[in-house]
Coordinates of C-alpha atoms and ligand atoms in Angstrom, one line a residue:
M1 CA 17.4 9.9 16.8
C2 CA 15.2 11.7 19.4
P3 CA 13.6 15.3 18.6
A4 CA 14.5 18.2 20.2
D5 CA 12.2 19.7 23.0
T6 CA 10.6 22.0 20.8
E7 CA 7.2 22.1 18.8
T8 CA 7.0 19.0 16.7
I9 CA 4.5 17.5 14.1
G10 CA 2.6 15.1 16.0
N11 CA 3.8 16.1 19.3
G12 CA 3.6 13.0 21.0
E13 CA 6.7 10.8 22.1
P14 CA 9.2 9.6 19.7
A15 CA 9.0 6.2 18.4
W16 CA 11.3 3.8 16.2
W17 CA 8.4 3.2 13.9
K18 CA 7.9 7.0 13.2
E19 CA 11.8 7.0 12.3
A20 CA 11.5 4.0 10.0
V21 CA 11.7 3.6 6.5
V22 CA 9.3 1.2 5.1
Y23 CA 9.8 -1.0 2.4
E24 CA 6.8 -3.4 0.9
I25 CA 7.8 -6.2 -0.7
Y26 CA 5.1 -8.4 -2.9
P27 CA 7.2 -11.5 -2.4
Q28 CA 5.8 -13.5 -5.9
S29 CA 7.5 -11.0 -7.8
F30 CA 10.5 -10.1 -5.8
N31 CA 13.3 -12.6 -6.3
D32 CA 12.7 -16.3 -7.4
S33 CA 15.4 -18.9 -5.7
D34 CA 14.1 -22.0 -7.3
G35 CA 13.2 -21.6 -10.9
D36 CA 9.6 -22.0 -10.3
G37 CA 8.8 -18.8 -11.9
I38 CA 7.1 -17.4 -8.5
G39 CA 9.2 -15.4 -6.0
D40 CA 9.6 -16.9 -2.6
I41 CA 11.1 -16.1 1.2
P42 CA 14.6 -17.8 -0.1
G43 CA 14.9 -15.4 -2.9
V44 CA 14.4 -12.6 -0.2
I45 CA 17.0 -14.1 1.9
E46 CA 19.2 -13.9 -1.1
K47 CA 18.8 -10.0 -1.3
A48 CA 19.0 -9.1 2.3
D49 CA 22.3 -7.5 1.5
Y50 CA 20.8 -5.2 -1.3
L51 CA 17.8 -4.5 1.3
D52 CA 20.6 -3.1 3.8
E53 CA 22.3 -1.1 1.2
L54 CA 19.5 0.3 0.1
G55 CA 19.2 1.7 3.9
I56 CA 15.5 1.1 4.7
D57 CA 14.5 0.0 8.1
V58 CA 11.3 -1.9 8.1
I59 CA 10.1 -4.5 5.6
W60 CA 6.0 -4.8 4.8
M61 CA 5.8 -8.3 3.4
T62 CA 2.3 -8.9 1.8
P63 CA 0.5 -12.1 2.7
P64 CA 3.1 -15.3 2.8
Y65 CA 0.5 -17.5 3.8
D66 CA -1.0 -20.8 2.2
S67 CA -3.6 -19.2 -0.1
P68 CA -5.1 -20.3 -3.3
H69 CA -4.2 -16.9 -4.5
A70 CA -7.6 -15.8 -6.0
D71 CA -6.1 -12.4 -4.9
N72 CA -2.9 -13.2 -4.7
G73 CA -2.6 -14.0 -1.1
Y74 CA -5.2 -12.0 0.4
D75 CA -7.7 -15.2 0.5
I76 CA -5.7 -17.0 3.3
R77 CA -6.2 -20.6 3.8
N78 CA -4.5 -21.3 6.5
Y79 CA -3.0 -18.3 8.5
R80 CA -0.2 -20.4 10.6
S81 CA 1.6 -21.7 7.8
I82 CA 3.6 -20.2 4.6
L83 CA 2.4 -20.9 1.1
D84 CA 4.2 -23.8 -0.4
A85 CA 5.9 -22.0 -3.7
F86 CA 7.0 -19.1 -1.1
G87 CA 9.0 -21.8 1.0
D88 CA 8.0 -23.0 4.5
M89 CA 8.3 -21.6 8.3
D90 CA 12.0 -22.3 8.5
D91 CA 12.4 -20.3 6.0
F92 CA 10.3 -17.5 7.3
D93 CA 12.0 -17.9 10.6
R94 CA 15.4 -17.7 8.7
L95 CA 14.1 -14.4 7.0
L96 CA 13.6 -12.7 10.1
S97 CA 16.2 -13.6 11.7
E98 CA 18.4 -12.5 8.7
L99 CA 16.5 -9.3 8.7
H100 CA 17.0 -8.7 12.5
D101 CA 20.8 -9.6 12.0
R102 CA 20.9 -6.2 9.8
D103 CA 18.6 -3.9 11.8
I104 CA 15.8 -4.8 9.7
R105 CA 12.5 -5.1 11.4
L106 CA 9.8 -6.9 9.3
I107 CA 5.9 -6.7 9.8
L108 CA 3.3 -8.6 8.2
D109 CA 0.2 -8.0 6.2
M110 CA -2.7 -9.3 8.3
V111 CA -6.0 -9.8 6.4
L112 CA -8.8 -9.6 9.3
N113 CA -11.6 -8.8 7.3
H114 CA -11.9 -12.0 5.1
T115 CA -10.1 -15.6 4.5
S116 CA -10.6 -17.7 1.6
D117 CA -13.4 -19.9 0.6
E118 CA -11.1 -22.6 1.1
H119 CA -10.3 -21.8 4.8
E120 CA -11.5 -25.0 7.0
W121 CA -13.9 -22.1 8.5
F122 CA -15.6 -21.7 5.8
R123 CA -15.8 -25.0 4.6
K124 CA -17.5 -25.8 8.0
S125 CA -19.8 -22.9 8.1
R126 CA -21.1 -23.6 4.6
R127 CA -22.0 -27.2 5.7
E128 CA -23.4 -25.2 8.7
E129 CA -21.0 -27.8 11.5
D130 CA -21.8 -26.8 14.9
G131 CA -20.1 -23.5 16.2
Y132 CA -19.1 -22.2 12.8
E133 CA -22.9 -21.6 11.5
D134 CA -22.0 -17.6 12.1
Y135 CA -18.2 -17.3 11.4
Y136 CA -19.7 -15.7 7.9
H137 CA -22.0 -13.0 6.9
W138 CA -25.3 -15.6 5.7
V139 CA -28.3 -14.5 4.8
E140 CA -31.3 -16.9 3.3
G141 CA -33.5 -15.7 0.8
D142 CA -34.4 -16.0 -2.9
P143 CA -31.5 -17.4 -5.2
D144 CA -31.9 -14.8 -7.8
Q145 CA -32.1 -11.9 -5.7
P146 CA -28.9 -10.6 -3.6
P147 CA -29.7 -9.4 0.1
N148 CA -28.9 -5.8 -1.1
N149 CA -27.4 -3.8 -3.5
W150 CA -23.4 -3.7 -2.2
T151 CA -21.0 -4.1 -4.5
S152 CA -17.7 -5.7 -4.5
G153 CA -14.5 -3.7 -4.9
F154 CA -13.7 -5.8 -7.8
G155 CA -17.0 -5.1 -9.5
G156 CA -20.0 -6.9 -9.4
P157 CA -22.3 -8.1 -6.6
A158 CA -20.9 -8.4 -3.2
W159 CA -23.2 -11.3 -2.5
T160 CA -22.8 -14.9 -3.9
Y161 CA -25.2 -17.7 -3.7
D162 CA -24.0 -20.9 -2.0
D163 CA -25.5 -24.2 -3.1
T164 CA -24.4 -26.1 -0.3
R165 CA -25.7 -24.1 2.5
E166 CA -28.5 -22.5 0.1
A167 CA -27.9 -18.9 1.2
W168 CA -26.1 -16.1 0.7
Y169 CA -22.6 -15.1 1.6
L170 CA -20.8 -11.6 1.5
H171 CA -17.5 -10.7 0.0
L172 CA -16.6 -7.2 -0.5
F173 CA -13.7 -8.2 -2.4
H174 CA -13.4 -11.6 -4.6
E175 CA -16.2 -14.3 -4.3
K176 CA -13.3 -16.9 -3.0
Q177 CA -12.8 -14.3 0.1
P178 CA -16.0 -14.6 2.0
D179 CA -16.1 -11.5 4.8
L180 CA -15.5 -13.0 8.5
N181 CA -18.6 -12.0 10.7
W182 CA -16.7 -10.0 13.6
R183 CA -20.0 -9.8 15.5
N184 CA -19.4 -13.3 16.5
P185 CA -16.8 -13.5 19.6
E186 CA -15.4 -17.0 18.6
V187 CA -14.4 -15.1 15.4
R188 CA -12.5 -12.3 17.6
R189 CA -11.0 -14.9 19.4
E190 CA -9.6 -17.0 16.6
M191 CA -8.5 -13.7 14.9
H192 CA -6.6 -12.5 18.3
D193 CA -4.9 -15.8 18.5
V194 CA -3.6 -15.6 15.0
V195 CA -2.3 -12.2 15.7
E196 CA -0.6 -13.5 18.9
F197 CA 1.0 -16.2 17.0
W198 CA 2.8 -14.2 14.6
L199 CA 3.5 -11.5 17.5
E200 CA 5.2 -14.3 19.1
K201 CA 7.4 -15.6 16.5
G202 CA 9.2 -12.3 17.1
I203 CA 7.6 -10.3 14.0
D204 CA 8.0 -6.1 14.4
G205 CA 4.1 -5.3 13.7
F206 CA 1.5 -5.6 11.0
R207 CA -0.2 -4.1 8.0
F208 CA -3.9 -4.6 8.6
D209 CA -5.7 -5.2 5.5
V210 CA -8.9 -3.2 4.9
F211 CA -9.2 -2.9 8.7
N212 CA -12.1 -0.5 8.9
V213 CA -14.7 -2.2 7.1
M214 CA -14.8 -5.4 9.5
S215 CA -18.2 -4.1 11.0
K216 CA -21.3 -4.5 9.0
P217 CA -24.5 -2.9 9.8
E218 CA -27.6 -5.2 11.0
G219 CA -30.1 -5.9 8.4
Y220 CA -27.4 -5.0 5.6
P221 CA -29.0 -2.0 4.3
D222 CA -29.0 -0.7 0.7
G223 CA -26.3 1.5 -0.4
D224 CA -26.2 4.5 -2.4
P225 CA -26.6 3.6 -5.9
D226 CA -24.8 6.5 -7.3
G227 CA -21.9 5.6 -5.0
G228 CA -18.8 4.6 -6.7
W229 CA -18.5 1.3 -4.5
I230 CA -21.9 0.8 -3.2
G231 CA -22.6 0.2 0.6
M232 CA -19.4 1.9 1.6
E233 CA -21.3 4.1 3.7
H234 CA -22.6 1.1 5.7
F235 CA -19.5 -0.7 6.0
S236 CA -16.8 1.7 6.2
D237 CA -16.0 2.7 9.8
G238 CA -19.0 0.7 10.3
P239 CA -20.8 0.5 13.7
R240 CA -18.8 -1.6 16.1
I241 CA -15.8 -1.3 14.3
H242 CA -14.1 0.2 17.6
E243 CA -14.9 -1.9 19.9
Y244 CA -13.2 -4.9 17.7
V245 CA -10.0 -2.4 16.7
G246 CA -9.7 -1.5 20.4
G247 CA -10.2 -4.9 21.6
L248 CA -7.4 -6.4 19.5
Y249 CA -5.4 -3.5 20.9
D250 CA -6.3 -4.3 24.7
D251 CA -6.2 -8.3 24.1
V252 CA -3.0 -8.6 22.2
L253 CA -1.0 -6.0 20.6
S254 CA -0.8 -3.8 23.7
A255 CA 1.9 -6.1 25.2
Y256 CA 4.4 -5.9 22.3
D257 CA 6.7 -2.8 21.1
V258 CA 5.0 -3.2 17.4
M259 CA 4.4 -1.1 14.5
T260 CA 0.6 -1.1 13.3
V261 CA -0.7 0.5 10.1
G262 CA -4.2 -0.1 9.1
E263 CA -5.2 0.5 5.5
G264 CA -8.0 2.5 5.7
M265 CA -10.9 2.3 3.3
D266 CA -12.8 5.7 2.3
I267 CA -10.9 7.0 5.4
T268 CA -11.1 10.7 6.8
P269 CA -8.3 12.1 8.6
R270 CA -11.1 12.8 11.3
A271 CA -12.1 9.0 11.6
A272 CA -8.5 8.0 11.5
K273 CA -7.6 10.1 14.6
R274 CA -10.2 7.5 16.4
Y275 CA -8.1 4.7 15.2
C276 CA -4.7 6.1 16.1
G277 CA -3.0 8.8 18.2
P278 CA -3.7 9.3 22.0
S279 CA -7.6 9.4 21.6
G280 CA -7.5 6.2 19.4
D281 CA -8.0 2.5 19.5
G282 CA -4.5 2.1 19.7
L283 CA -3.2 1.7 16.1
N284 CA 0.1 3.5 15.6
M285 CA -1.1 5.0 11.9
V286 CA -3.5 4.4 9.1
Y287 CA -2.9 4.8 5.3
H288 CA -5.4 6.6 2.8
Y289 CA -6.3 6.5 -0.8
D290 CA -6.9 10.2 -1.1
H291 CA -4.1 11.0 -3.8
T292 CA -4.2 7.9 -5.6
M293 CA -8.1 8.3 -6.3
L294 CA -7.2 11.8 -8.1
D295 CA -7.2 10.4 -11.3
Y296 CA -10.4 8.3 -11.1
G297 CA -13.7 10.0 -12.5
D298 CA -17.7 9.7 -12.2
G299 CA -17.1 6.1 -14.0
G300 CA -14.9 4.9 -11.3
W301 CA -11.9 2.3 -12.6
W302 CA -13.1 2.8 -16.6
D303 CA -12.9 6.5 -16.0
I304 CA -9.5 8.2 -16.4
V305 CA -9.3 11.9 -15.6
D306 CA -6.6 14.5 -15.6
W307 CA -5.3 15.6 -12.3
E308 CA -3.7 18.7 -11.3
V309 CA -0.7 19.1 -9.0
S310 CA -2.5 21.4 -6.9
E311 CA -4.7 18.4 -6.0
I312 CA -2.3 15.9 -4.6
R313 CA -0.6 18.6 -2.7
E314 CA -4.1 19.8 -1.2
A315 CA -4.8 15.8 -0.3
L316 CA -1.5 14.9 1.4
T317 CA -1.3 18.6 3.2
K318 CA -5.1 18.0 4.4
W319 CA -3.9 14.7 6.2
V320 CA -0.9 16.7 7.8
Q321 CA -2.7 19.5 9.0
Q322 CA -5.8 17.6 10.2
L323 CA -3.5 14.9 12.3
E324 CA -1.1 17.0 13.5
V325 CA -3.6 18.9 15.9
T326 CA -4.1 16.1 17.5
D327 CA -0.8 14.0 17.8
A328 CA -2.1 11.1 15.4
W329 CA 0.8 9.9 13.3
N330 CA 0.8 10.1 9.5
T331 CA 1.9 8.0 6.7
V332 CA 3.0 8.8 3.2
Y333 CA 3.2 6.3 -0.2
L334 CA 2.8 6.9 -3.5
G335 CA 2.4 3.1 -4.9
T336 CA 1.8 0.3 -3.6
H337 CA 1.0 -3.4 -5.0
D338 CA -2.4 -2.1 -5.8
T339 CA -1.7 0.9 -7.8
P340 CA 0.1 1.7 -11.2
R341 CA 3.9 2.4 -11.0
I342 CA 4.2 5.8 -9.7
V343 CA 6.7 7.2 -12.4
S344 CA 4.5 6.3 -15.2
R345 CA 1.3 8.0 -12.8
F346 CA 2.9 10.9 -11.4
G347 CA 5.7 11.5 -13.3
N348 CA 7.3 11.0 -17.0
D349 CA 8.5 7.2 -17.6
D350 CA 9.9 8.5 -20.8
R351 CA 11.9 11.7 -21.4
Y352 CA 12.1 12.9 -17.7
H353 CA 12.4 9.3 -16.2
Y354 CA 15.5 9.8 -13.8
E355 CA 14.2 13.2 -13.0
S356 CA 10.5 12.4 -12.2
A357 CA 11.4 9.2 -10.4
T358 CA 13.6 11.2 -8.3
M359 CA 11.2 14.2 -7.8
L360 CA 9.0 11.8 -6.8
G361 CA 11.3 9.8 -4.2
T362 CA 12.1 13.2 -2.8
L363 CA 8.7 13.8 -1.7
L364 CA 8.3 10.6 -0.3
L365 CA 11.1 10.6 1.9
T366 CA 11.1 14.4 3.0
F367 CA 7.2 14.3 3.5
P368 CA 6.2 14.6 7.5
A369 CA 5.0 11.0 7.8
T370 CA 6.4 7.4 8.0
P371 CA 6.9 7.1 4.2
F372 CA 6.5 3.6 2.7
C373 CA 8.5 2.8 -0.6
F374 CA 7.1 0.0 -2.8
Q375 CA 9.3 -2.5 -4.3
G376 CA 10.9 -1.5 -7.5
D377 CA 10.0 2.2 -7.1
E378 CA 13.7 2.8 -6.0
I379 CA 14.7 2.0 -9.6
G380 CA 12.1 3.7 -11.3
M381 CA 10.0 0.8 -12.6
T382 CA 7.5 1.8 -15.1
N383 CA 4.2 0.4 -16.1
Y384 CA 3.8 -2.9 -18.5
P385 CA 2.8 -2.4 -22.3
W386 CA -0.4 -4.8 -21.7
S387 CA -1.3 -6.3 -25.1
S388 CA -3.7 -9.2 -24.2
R389 CA -6.0 -10.7 -21.7
E390 CA -4.1 -13.7 -21.3
E391 CA -0.9 -11.5 -20.0
M392 CA -3.0 -10.3 -17.3
R393 CA -3.2 -11.8 -13.6
D394 CA -4.8 -9.9 -11.1
A395 CA -8.3 -10.3 -10.1
D396 CA -9.5 -6.7 -9.8
A397 CA -8.5 -6.1 -13.3
T398 CA -9.4 -9.1 -15.0
N399 CA -12.9 -9.3 -13.0
R400 CA -13.7 -5.6 -14.8
V401 CA -12.6 -6.9 -18.1
E402 CA -14.9 -9.9 -18.5
L403 CA -17.6 -7.8 -17.1
A404 CA -16.7 -5.4 -19.9
F405 CA -16.8 -8.5 -22.3
E406 CA -20.1 -9.8 -20.9
E407 CA -21.8 -6.5 -21.0
D408 CA -20.7 -6.0 -24.3
S409 CA -18.7 -2.5 -23.6
A410 CA -15.8 -4.4 -24.9
E411 CA -15.2 -6.5 -28.0
E412 CA -11.5 -7.0 -28.4
F413 CA -8.6 -6.0 -25.9
A414 CA -8.0 -2.8 -28.1
D415 CA -11.1 -1.2 -26.5
V416 CA -10.0 -1.6 -22.9
A417 CA -5.9 -1.5 -23.6
D418 CA -5.8 2.2 -22.5
V419 CA -7.2 1.9 -19.3
V420 CA -5.6 -1.5 -18.2
R421 CA -2.0 -0.3 -19.2
Y422 CA -2.8 2.8 -17.2
R423 CA -4.9 1.3 -14.5
S424 CA -4.2 -2.4 -13.6
R425 CA -2.4 -3.4 -10.5
D426 CA -0.6 -5.8 -12.4
N427 CA 1.5 -3.1 -13.6
A428 CA 3.1 -3.0 -10.0
R429 CA 3.3 -6.8 -10.0
T430 CA 5.8 -7.5 -12.6
P431 CA 9.0 -9.1 -11.4
I432 CA 11.9 -6.7 -10.0
Q433 CA 14.1 -6.2 -12.5
W434 CA 17.4 -7.2 -10.8
S435 CA 19.3 -7.2 -14.3
G436 CA 19.0 -6.8 -18.0
D437 CA 19.3 -10.6 -18.5
A438 CA 16.5 -13.1 -19.4
A439 CA 13.6 -12.6 -17.5
G440 CA 15.5 -9.3 -15.7
G441 CA 17.3 -11.9 -13.3
F442 CA 14.2 -12.5 -11.6
T443 CA 14.2 -16.4 -12.2
D444 CA 15.6 -18.8 -14.4
G445 CA 12.5 -20.3 -15.4
E446 CA 9.0 -18.9 -16.6
P447 CA 8.2 -15.6 -14.4
W448 CA 4.0 -16.2 -13.3
I449 CA 3.7 -12.8 -14.9
P450 CA 5.4 -10.8 -17.8
V451 CA 8.9 -9.3 -17.0
N452 CA 8.7 -5.6 -18.3
P453 CA 10.7 -5.4 -21.5
A454 CA 11.8 -2.3 -19.9
S455 CA 14.2 -4.3 -17.7
E456 CA 16.9 -4.2 -20.3
E457 CA 17.4 -0.4 -19.5
I458 CA 15.8 0.0 -16.0
N459 CA 17.5 -2.3 -13.6
V460 CA 19.3 -3.0 -10.2
A461 CA 22.7 -4.3 -11.8
D462 CA 22.8 -1.2 -13.7
Q463 CA 21.9 1.4 -11.1
R464 CA 23.7 -0.3 -8.5
D465 CA 27.3 0.9 -10.6
R466 CA 26.3 4.3 -11.0
T467 CA 26.0 7.4 -8.7
D468 CA 23.8 9.3 -11.1
S469 CA 21.2 6.5 -10.8
V470 CA 17.7 6.7 -9.5
L471 CA 18.6 3.6 -7.0
S472 CA 21.5 5.9 -5.6
Y473 CA 19.5 8.7 -5.2
Y474 CA 16.9 7.0 -3.0
Q475 CA 19.7 5.5 -1.0
D476 CA 21.1 9.3 -0.5
L477 CA 17.6 10.8 0.4
I478 CA 16.9 7.5 3.0
E479 CA 20.6 8.4 4.6
L480 CA 19.5 11.9 4.8
R481 CA 15.8 11.1 6.6
H482 CA 17.9 9.4 8.8
N483 CA 20.2 12.1 9.8
E484 CA 18.0 14.9 9.6
E485 CA 15.1 14.6 12.4
A486 CA 13.4 17.9 11.1
L487 CA 12.6 15.4 8.4
V488 CA 10.7 13.1 10.8
Y489 CA 9.9 15.3 13.2
G490 CA 9.8 18.9 12.1
V491 CA 6.8 21.1 11.4
Y492 CA 5.3 21.0 7.9
D493 CA 4.7 24.5 6.4
L494 CA 3.6 24.8 2.6
L495 CA 5.1 27.4 1.0
T496 CA 3.5 27.5 -2.2
D497 CA -0.4 26.8 -2.0
D498 CA -1.7 28.1 -5.3
H499 CA 1.3 27.7 -7.5
P500 CA 0.4 25.5 -10.5
R501 CA 3.6 23.3 -10.7
V502 CA 6.0 24.2 -7.6
W503 CA 5.2 22.3 -4.6
A504 CA 7.4 23.5 -1.8
F505 CA 7.6 23.3 1.9
E506 CA 9.5 23.8 4.8
R507 CA 10.2 20.9 7.6
S508 CA 11.6 23.0 10.8
L509 CA 12.5 21.6 14.4
G510 CA 14.2 23.7 16.8
D511 CA 16.6 25.6 15.0
E512 CA 16.9 23.3 12.2
R513 CA 15.2 24.6 8.7
L514 CA 14.8 22.6 5.9
L515 CA 13.2 23.8 2.4
V516 CA 12.4 21.2 -0.1
A517 CA 11.0 22.4 -3.5
L518 CA 9.6 19.9 -6.2
N519 CA 8.8 20.9 -9.8
W520 CA 6.0 18.6 -10.8
A521 CA 6.3 19.4 -14.8
G522 CA 8.3 18.4 -17.7
R523 CA 9.2 22.4 -18.0
T524 CA 11.0 25.0 -16.2
S525 CA 9.1 26.6 -13.6
R526 CA 10.1 29.5 -11.8
V527 CA 9.2 30.6 -8.2
D528 CA 10.1 33.1 -5.4
L529 CA 10.6 31.7 -2.2
S530 CA 12.5 34.4 -0.4
D531 CA 10.2 34.8 2.5
A532 CA 11.7 31.5 3.7
G533 CA 15.0 33.2 4.2
E534 CA 18.7 32.3 3.1
V535 CA 20.0 28.8 2.1
T536 CA 23.3 27.5 3.9
S537 CA 23.7 24.4 2.2
I538 CA 22.1 22.1 -0.5
L539 CA 21.6 18.8 0.7
A540 CA 20.0 16.9 -2.4
C541 CA 19.2 17.8 -5.7
N542 CA 18.5 15.4 -8.8
Y543 CA 20.3 18.0 -11.4
D544 CA 23.8 19.2 -11.1
D545 CA 24.7 23.0 -10.3
P546 CA 21.4 24.0 -8.5
G547 CA 20.9 28.0 -7.9
T548 CA 20.5 29.0 -4.4
D549 CA 18.9 32.3 -4.5
L550 CA 15.1 31.7 -3.3
G551 CA 13.9 35.0 -4.2
A552 CA 14.5 33.6 -8.4
L553 CA 14.4 29.9 -8.0
A554 CA 14.1 28.2 -11.7
L555 CA 13.5 24.4 -11.4
R556 CA 14.4 22.6 -14.1
P557 CA 11.5 19.7 -15.4
Y558 CA 10.8 17.4 -12.6
E559 CA 13.8 19.3 -10.4
A560 CA 13.8 18.3 -6.7
R561 CA 15.9 20.3 -4.2
V562 CA 16.5 19.9 -0.3
F563 CA 17.9 23.1 1.1
R564 CA 19.0 23.8 4.8
L565 CA 18.1 27.5 5.8
A566 CA 20.1 29.8 7.8
Ligands
NOJ601 C1 -6.0 -4.5 -0.1 C2 -4.9 -5.2 -0.2 O1 -4.0 -4.1 -0.8 C3 -5.3 -5.3 -2.2 O2 -4.2 -6.3 -2.7 C4 -6.4 -6.6 -1.7 O3 -6.8 -7.2 -3.1 C5 -7.8 -6.2 -1.1 N1 -7.3 -5.6 0.2 C6 -8.3 -7.5 -0.5 O4 -7.9 -8.1 0.5

């Protein structure tokens, strides 16, 4: 595919990573090949044909490295080896070649900001071994008084006192995830070497975990105590961040034709343009959380508030409009391993399961950005009915629940159940439902996290055989995206900026004009889109017999239509 010679979104050069559909694999929950209850790399290889049939181009695999799994792999003990439970380096090499044989590329999650406290660098740093003293952020002082008021992303203070070194160390996440000190040139050199190691293996790029919090200001000033995540204004896009990101590009990434996507914490489009695009540090794109924070109230995680269709429409549209003027490329996702299931959060996982799961898929695959689909969303997997603390696994959710019990804001699970069921990241991490058999066909053993009982109705085996399934719809839409260059490079025009339920937009490239209309509600919505012109054909719809009169569109509950226009 190569865009026509005309005005396009992000007027820059065409690139494979702009045209790609990315599929996120969370290996421990994908497919278990050896019956230990934990998904593994041979398990992914077993499903390579499934991935090929789905039609995706790139896999983003969350960290497969050796790790104690305090935060499911985002706490790395050894950057150059594979977690035993996932297999070994031979398995990884085999996976890479099996995927490449099918023209599927592989990008790896790379955690630059922190390691595990079991990494040898931290073990040496804690003992102040020669050369390792400054690998992490250490502050001496009163063991009862942390150096500042910053909080961890998982709740509680961002500092832990270490009795061995008799000093505080910083961890923006779990206490077993100490932050690396990027001011230290040795740390930068080590991390550049790690990145190069994987590129030399032939992988196709990286998703850089929380990349824009790597630079912390000298003196660690207190954060705004009323901020949600206290300290964020100091460590997000910190003082030397462009030197670090640009340095990684100049030193290593620039020599390879790879895809790089940075996970931006509290990032704005303005800040994103300084990382990617022609005037950026060399990253291809970033992704943001604006549309996934809409249901957070002032009380943060515990505070679930209603959201409006207009808010998600505005949040995503703002990124398109602000990035396109500088050629910086955009990303779109609705769910990841860090969010609840999209059909439960943004759709209706009961009465309109098929309709809303496919409507969300339509948005994902027609939006002007590289789309990231999270495993299981292509069959419409749903949130899990959590009923006890023992079932939960995620450090973020369990930490917050423990704190609620310690602070006496909860006495029994029922007091937190609603929020956990809605918010917990574990919702995304229940195993892929391959079949309606025991353990959803994920494992022959005891799964590390419960399998959703919905697996009896919602599973790959059932959907693969049907042309009216969520899975078939995703396959069709992925193919459509590959065939219609306007969906990749076309200009985006929002047609309904004030409709309470309908989100309609046009994608145009030269003479090609496509119209996407989404009804984001469990009721029929009417809209007049006659200004867009005449429909010449219907490219996709999640209902039978869609009407084509744009002057009087009546979109059924969660209906999605993609039209070609004259
Ligand atoms: C973002 C990752 O997506 C999340 O799963 C992890 O807990 C944090 N970064 C910390 O690495």
